[in-house]
mmCIF file of C-alpha atoms in Angstrom:
data_model
loop_
_atom_site.group_PDB
_atom_site.id
_atom_site.type_symbol
_atom_site.label_atom_id
_atom_site.label_comp_id
_atom_site.label_asym_id
_atom_site.label_seq_id
_atom_site.Cartn_x
_atom_site.Cartn_y
_atom_site.Cartn_z
ATOM 1 C CA MET C 21 142.794 53.470 141.142
ATOM 2 C CA ARG C 22 142.809 56.880 139.479
ATOM 3 C CA LEU C 23 139.844 59.125 140.255
ATOM 4 C CA VAL C 24 138.582 62.496 139.036
ATOM 5 C CA ILE C 25 136.053 64.749 140.784
ATOM 6 C CA ALA C 26 133.697 66.786 138.585
ATOM 7 C CA ASP C 27 131.560 69.396 140.335
ATOM 8 C CA ASP C 28 131.058 73.091 139.702
ATOM 9 C CA HIS C 29 131.382 73.954 143.415
ATOM 10 C CA ARG C 30 134.947 74.124 144.716
ATOM 11 C CA VAL C 31 133.805 73.520 148.287
ATOM 12 C CA VAL C 32 132.324 70.165 147.199
ATOM 13 C CA ARG C 33 135.480 69.160 145.342
ATOM 14 C CA ASP C 34 137.643 70.158 148.302
ATOM 15 C CA GLY C 35 135.379 68.225 150.665
ATOM 16 C CA ILE C 36 135.578 65.039 148.610
ATOM 17 C CA ARG C 37 139.339 65.398 148.201
ATOM 18 C CA TYR C 38 139.706 65.757 151.969
ATOM 19 C CA MET C 39 137.340 62.825 152.575
ATOM 20 C CA LEU C 40 139.334 60.472 150.358
ATOM 21 C CA ALA C 41 142.825 61.858 150.941
ATOM 22 C CA ASP C 42 144.107 59.021 153.135
ATOM 23 C CA THR C 43 142.225 56.162 151.482
ATOM 24 C CA PRO C 44 144.603 53.386 150.373
ATOM 25 C CA GLY C 45 144.396 52.590 146.682
ATOM 26 C CA ILE C 46 142.597 55.776 145.647
ATOM 27 C CA GLU C 47 144.565 58.489 143.873
ATOM 28 C CA ILE C 48 142.724 61.706 143.010
ATOM 29 C CA THR C 49 144.407 62.724 139.773
ATOM 30 C CA GLY C 50 142.275 65.689 138.747
ATOM 31 C CA GLU C 51 139.263 67.936 139.161
ATOM 32 C CA ALA C 52 136.823 69.538 136.741
ATOM 33 C CA SER C 53 134.379 72.372 137.324
ATOM 34 C CA SER C 54 132.287 71.722 134.194
ATOM 35 C CA GLY C 55 131.333 68.920 131.853
ATOM 36 C CA GLU C 56 133.420 70.376 129.061
ATOM 37 C CA GLU C 57 136.468 70.546 131.312
ATOM 38 C CA LEU C 58 135.933 66.948 132.386
ATOM 39 C CA ILE C 59 135.721 65.630 128.817
ATOM 40 C CA GLU C 60 138.902 67.477 127.889
ATOM 41 C CA LEU C 61 140.662 66.065 130.932
ATOM 42 C CA LEU C 62 139.572 62.488 130.207
ATOM 43 C CA GLU C 63 140.683 62.703 126.584
ATOM 44 C CA THR C 64 144.234 63.546 127.690
ATOM 45 C CA ASP C 65 144.507 61.703 131.008
ATOM 46 C CA PRO C 66 142.483 58.461 131.216
ATOM 47 C CA VAL C 67 141.212 57.518 134.681
ATOM 48 C CA ASP C 68 139.325 54.637 136.289
ATOM 49 C CA VAL C 69 136.475 56.410 138.074
ATOM 50 C CA VAL C 70 134.720 59.767 137.899
ATOM 51 C CA LEU C 71 132.586 61.246 140.669
ATOM 52 C CA LEU C 72 130.204 63.367 138.607
ATOM 53 C CA ASP C 73 127.659 65.979 139.633
ATOM 54 C CA VAL C 74 124.313 65.916 137.836
ATOM 55 C CA ARG C 75 123.769 69.669 137.630
ATOM 56 C CA MET C 76 126.582 71.784 136.184
ATOM 57 C CA PRO C 77 126.610 74.848 133.941
ATOM 58 C CA GLY C 78 126.969 74.051 130.240
ATOM 59 C CA MET C 79 127.128 70.284 129.882
ATOM 60 C CA SER C 80 125.137 68.558 132.612
ATOM 61 C CA GLY C 81 126.186 65.262 134.134
ATOM 62 C CA PHE C 82 123.711 63.521 131.821
ATOM 63 C CA ASP C 83 125.253 65.249 128.805
ATOM 64 C CA VAL C 84 128.650 63.999 129.944
ATOM 65 C CA LEU C 85 127.367 60.426 130.214
ATOM 66 C CA GLU C 86 126.031 60.594 126.649
ATOM 67 C CA LYS C 87 129.382 61.884 125.443
ATOM 68 C CA LEU C 88 131.288 59.169 127.280
ATOM 69 C CA GLN C 89 129.175 56.458 125.648
ATOM 70 C CA LYS C 90 130.459 57.624 122.268
ATOM 71 C CA GLY C 91 134.142 57.157 122.975
ATOM 72 C CA LEU C 92 135.127 56.832 126.614
ATOM 73 C CA SER C 93 132.754 54.133 127.775
ATOM 74 C CA GLN C 94 135.507 52.368 129.720
ATOM 75 C CA VAL C 95 135.384 55.119 132.353
ATOM 76 C CA ARG C 96 133.268 54.118 135.352
ATOM 77 C CA VAL C 97 131.032 56.981 136.505
ATOM 78 C CA ILE C 98 129.376 57.477 139.885
ATOM 79 C CA MET C 99 126.840 60.273 139.987
ATOM 80 C CA LEU C 100 127.146 62.333 143.182
ATOM 81 C CA SER C 101 124.147 64.615 143.496
ATOM 82 C CA MET C 102 121.735 66.465 145.757
ATOM 83 C CA HIS C 103 118.867 65.162 143.610
ATOM 84 C CA ASP C 104 117.210 62.041 145.018
ATOM 85 C CA ALA C 105 114.285 61.792 142.573
ATOM 86 C CA ALA C 106 113.935 58.306 141.099
ATOM 87 C CA GLY C 107 113.786 59.798 137.611
ATOM 88 C CA TYR C 108 117.308 61.193 138.008
ATOM 89 C CA VAL C 109 118.634 57.833 139.196
ATOM 90 C CA ARG C 110 116.930 55.943 136.375
ATOM 91 C CA ARG C 111 118.160 58.373 133.734
ATOM 92 C CA ALA C 112 121.725 58.105 135.007
ATOM 93 C CA ILE C 113 121.624 54.302 134.868
ATOM 94 C CA GLU C 114 120.083 54.325 131.395
ATOM 95 C CA LEU C 115 122.943 56.538 130.225
ATOM 96 C CA GLY C 116 125.569 54.187 131.591
ATOM 97 C CA ALA C 117 126.366 55.428 135.090
ATOM 98 C CA ALA C 118 127.709 52.631 137.285
ATOM 99 C CA GLY C 119 126.601 54.257 140.532
ATOM 100 C CA TYR C 120 124.477 56.948 142.118
ATOM 101 C CA LEU C 121 125.099 58.576 145.501
ATOM 102 C CA LEU C 122 123.707 61.556 147.332
ATOM 103 C CA LYS C 123 126.122 64.249 148.455
ATOM 104 C CA SER C 124 125.075 63.413 152.001
ATOM 105 C CA ALA C 125 126.611 59.913 151.657
ATOM 106 C CA SER C 126 129.128 58.917 154.304
ATOM 107 C CA ARG C 127 132.829 58.434 153.597
ATOM 108 C CA ASP C 128 132.428 54.671 153.979
ATOM 109 C CA GLU C 129 129.588 54.586 151.450
ATOM 110 C CA VAL C 130 131.517 56.659 148.910
ATOM 111 C CA ILE C 131 134.481 54.306 149.228
ATOM 112 C CA ALA C 132 132.229 51.242 148.970
ATOM 113 C CA ALA C 133 130.683 52.631 145.778
ATOM 114 C CA ILE C 134 134.079 53.349 144.242
ATOM 115 C CA GLU C 135 135.346 49.860 145.049
ATOM 116 C CA ALA C 136 132.176 48.250 143.683
ATOM 117 C CA VAL C 137 132.272 49.998 140.308
ATOM 118 C CA VAL C 138 136.010 49.479 139.849
ATOM 119 C CA GLU C 139 135.384 45.743 140.233
ATOM 120 C CA GLY C 140 132.807 45.948 137.446
ATOM 121 C CA GLY C 141 129.698 46.148 139.605
ATOM 122 C CA ALA C 142 127.169 48.854 140.306
ATOM 123 C CA TYR C 143 126.208 50.816 143.398
ATOM 124 C CA VAL C 144 123.000 52.702 144.075
ATOM 125 C CA GLN C 145 122.668 54.198 147.555
ATOM 126 C CA GLY C 146 120.280 52.046 149.561
ATOM 127 C CA GLU C 147 117.718 54.735 150.303
ATOM 128 C CA LEU C 148 117.429 55.453 146.563
ATOM 129 C CA MET C 149 116.781 51.875 145.466
ATOM 130 C CA GLN C 150 113.187 51.462 146.641
ATOM 131 C CA PRO C 151 111.936 54.727 145.039
ATOM 132 C CA LEU C 152 113.698 53.636 141.847
ATOM 133 C CA VAL C 153 112.018 50.236 141.995
ATOM 134 C CA SER C 154 108.612 51.799 142.626
ATOM 135 C CA GLU C 155 109.064 54.294 139.794
ATOM 136 C CA MET C 156 109.889 51.554 137.301
ATOM 137 C CA LYS C 157 107.093 49.156 138.237
ATOM 138 C CA GLY C 158 104.177 48.399 136.025
ATOM 139 C CA LYS C 159 105.296 46.566 132.921
ATOM 140 C CA PRO C 160 104.205 42.913 132.907
ATOM 141 C CA GLY C 161 106.227 40.262 131.168
ATOM 142 C CA SER C 162 108.000 36.954 131.494
ATOM 143 C CA GLY C 163 111.564 35.725 131.475
ATOM 144 C CA SER C 164 113.763 32.684 131.738
ATOM 145 C CA LEU C 165 115.050 33.164 135.273
ATOM 146 C CA SER C 166 114.708 30.260 137.649
ATOM 147 C CA PRO C 167 112.694 30.737 140.855
ATOM 148 C CA ARG C 168 115.938 31.017 142.850
ATOM 149 C CA GLU C 169 117.386 33.557 140.404
ATOM 150 C CA ARG C 170 114.217 35.630 140.719
ATOM 151 C CA GLN C 171 114.547 35.428 144.491
ATOM 152 C CA VAL C 172 118.135 36.664 144.339
ATOM 153 C CA LEU C 173 117.203 39.447 141.922
ATOM 154 C CA GLN C 174 114.323 40.516 144.166
ATOM 155 C CA LEU C 175 116.715 40.840 147.097
ATOM 156 C CA VAL C 176 119.061 42.932 144.951
ATOM 157 C CA ALA C 177 116.099 45.185 144.084
ATOM 158 C CA ASP C 178 115.334 45.467 147.802
ATOM 159 C CA GLY C 179 118.825 46.846 148.391
ATOM 160 C CA PHE C 180 120.543 43.698 149.698
ATOM 161 C CA GLU C 181 124.309 43.378 149.204
ATOM 162 C CA ASN C 182 125.890 39.966 148.493
ATOM 163 C CA LYS C 183 126.719 39.244 152.130
ATOM 164 C CA GLN C 184 123.148 40.037 153.150
ATOM 165 C CA ILE C 185 121.808 37.716 150.443
ATOM 166 C CA VAL C 186 124.135 34.996 151.754
ATOM 167 C CA THR C 187 122.569 35.339 155.199
ATOM 168 C CA GLU C 188 118.996 35.698 153.967
ATOM 169 C CA LEU C 189 119.061 32.608 151.717
ATOM 170 C CA SER C 190 121.638 30.519 153.640
ATOM 171 C CA LEU C 191 123.898 30.271 150.604
ATOM 172 C CA SER C 192 127.647 30.619 150.167
ATOM 173 C CA GLU C 193 128.988 33.861 148.719
ATOM 174 C CA GLY C 194 130.315 31.920 145.724
ATOM 175 C CA THR C 195 126.835 30.542 145.021
ATOM 176 C CA VAL C 196 125.305 34.009 145.209
ATOM 177 C CA LYS C 197 127.893 35.307 142.736
ATOM 178 C CA THR C 198 127.112 32.376 140.423
ATOM 179 C CA TYR C 199 123.406 33.203 140.515
ATOM 180 C CA LEU C 200 124.169 36.844 139.766
ATOM 181 C CA ARG C 201 126.364 35.931 136.809
ATOM 182 C CA GLY C 202 123.556 33.760 135.467
ATOM 183 C CA ILE C 203 121.035 36.570 135.937
ATOM 184 C CA PHE C 204 123.291 39.062 134.150
ATOM 185 C CA GLN C 205 123.799 36.653 131.243
ATOM 186 C CA LYS C 206 120.115 35.798 130.848
ATOM 187 C CA LEU C 207 119.005 39.429 131.050
ATOM 188 C CA ASP C 208 121.923 40.633 128.886
ATOM 189 C CA VAL C 209 123.039 43.232 131.400
ATOM 190 C CA ALA C 210 126.345 44.220 132.973
ATOM 191 C CA SER C 211 125.364 45.581 136.386
ATOM 192 C CA ARG C 212 123.061 45.042 139.345
ATOM 193 C CA ALA C 213 121.187 48.262 138.629
ATOM 194 C CA GLU C 214 120.570 47.245 134.999
ATOM 195 C CA ALA C 215 119.419 43.799 136.121
ATOM 196 C CA VAL C 216 116.862 45.361 138.458
ATOM 197 C CA ALA C 217 115.646 47.712 135.738
ATOM 198 C CA VAL C 218 115.200 44.886 133.212
ATOM 199 C CA GLY C 219 113.628 42.629 135.834
ATOM 200 C CA LEU C 220 111.048 45.290 136.631
ATOM 201 C CA ARG C 221 110.260 45.934 132.984
ATOM 202 C CA ARG C 222 109.709 42.208 132.374
ATOM 203 C CA GLY C 223 107.669 41.694 135.519
ATOM 204 C CA LEU C 224 110.210 39.270 136.985
ATOM 205 C CA ILE C 225 110.299 41.141 140.298
ATOM 206 C CA ASP C 226 108.165 43.727 142.049
#
């Protein structure tokens, strides 16, 4: 997969490049030190994934996400930030980010996030999920999810990955994936993070 790093600090870009240098299947094809530079790069050299800082001079990471929605929505974006406030995470997801990591994330977690979003999923660092859930609570509602689908969605909101859900509910991995596909279809979403957000708004989970 082709990956670009966008951060205004060279030391951060160099650190990520070093971290991922020997990772099979990941090719770092470019770097950008600003949002404007990133957009220009993506318009001339399409890539699969962008690791994008939230705070940059000129266009912020959020500004970049808005721009991408208008013409480069096929690019999968993982926000990589020092900011752990739930509002930042929620805003990034609302603007189409497929993932959100802190800059303190381990190499293994960064790779896991990249692999997840390339496969069409979403990845929010575990320690960020519960504050996000808490921040988005409060809107009652109803939905068409079955009791089991609600149970699966609740575990997703609690930060469980598929293999953990398999163990928790004594299901096969294929069954868990089937439940998730059904949840995505019923809630009209395309990612785990979106499903959690919609589930919270409708009062399907807490």
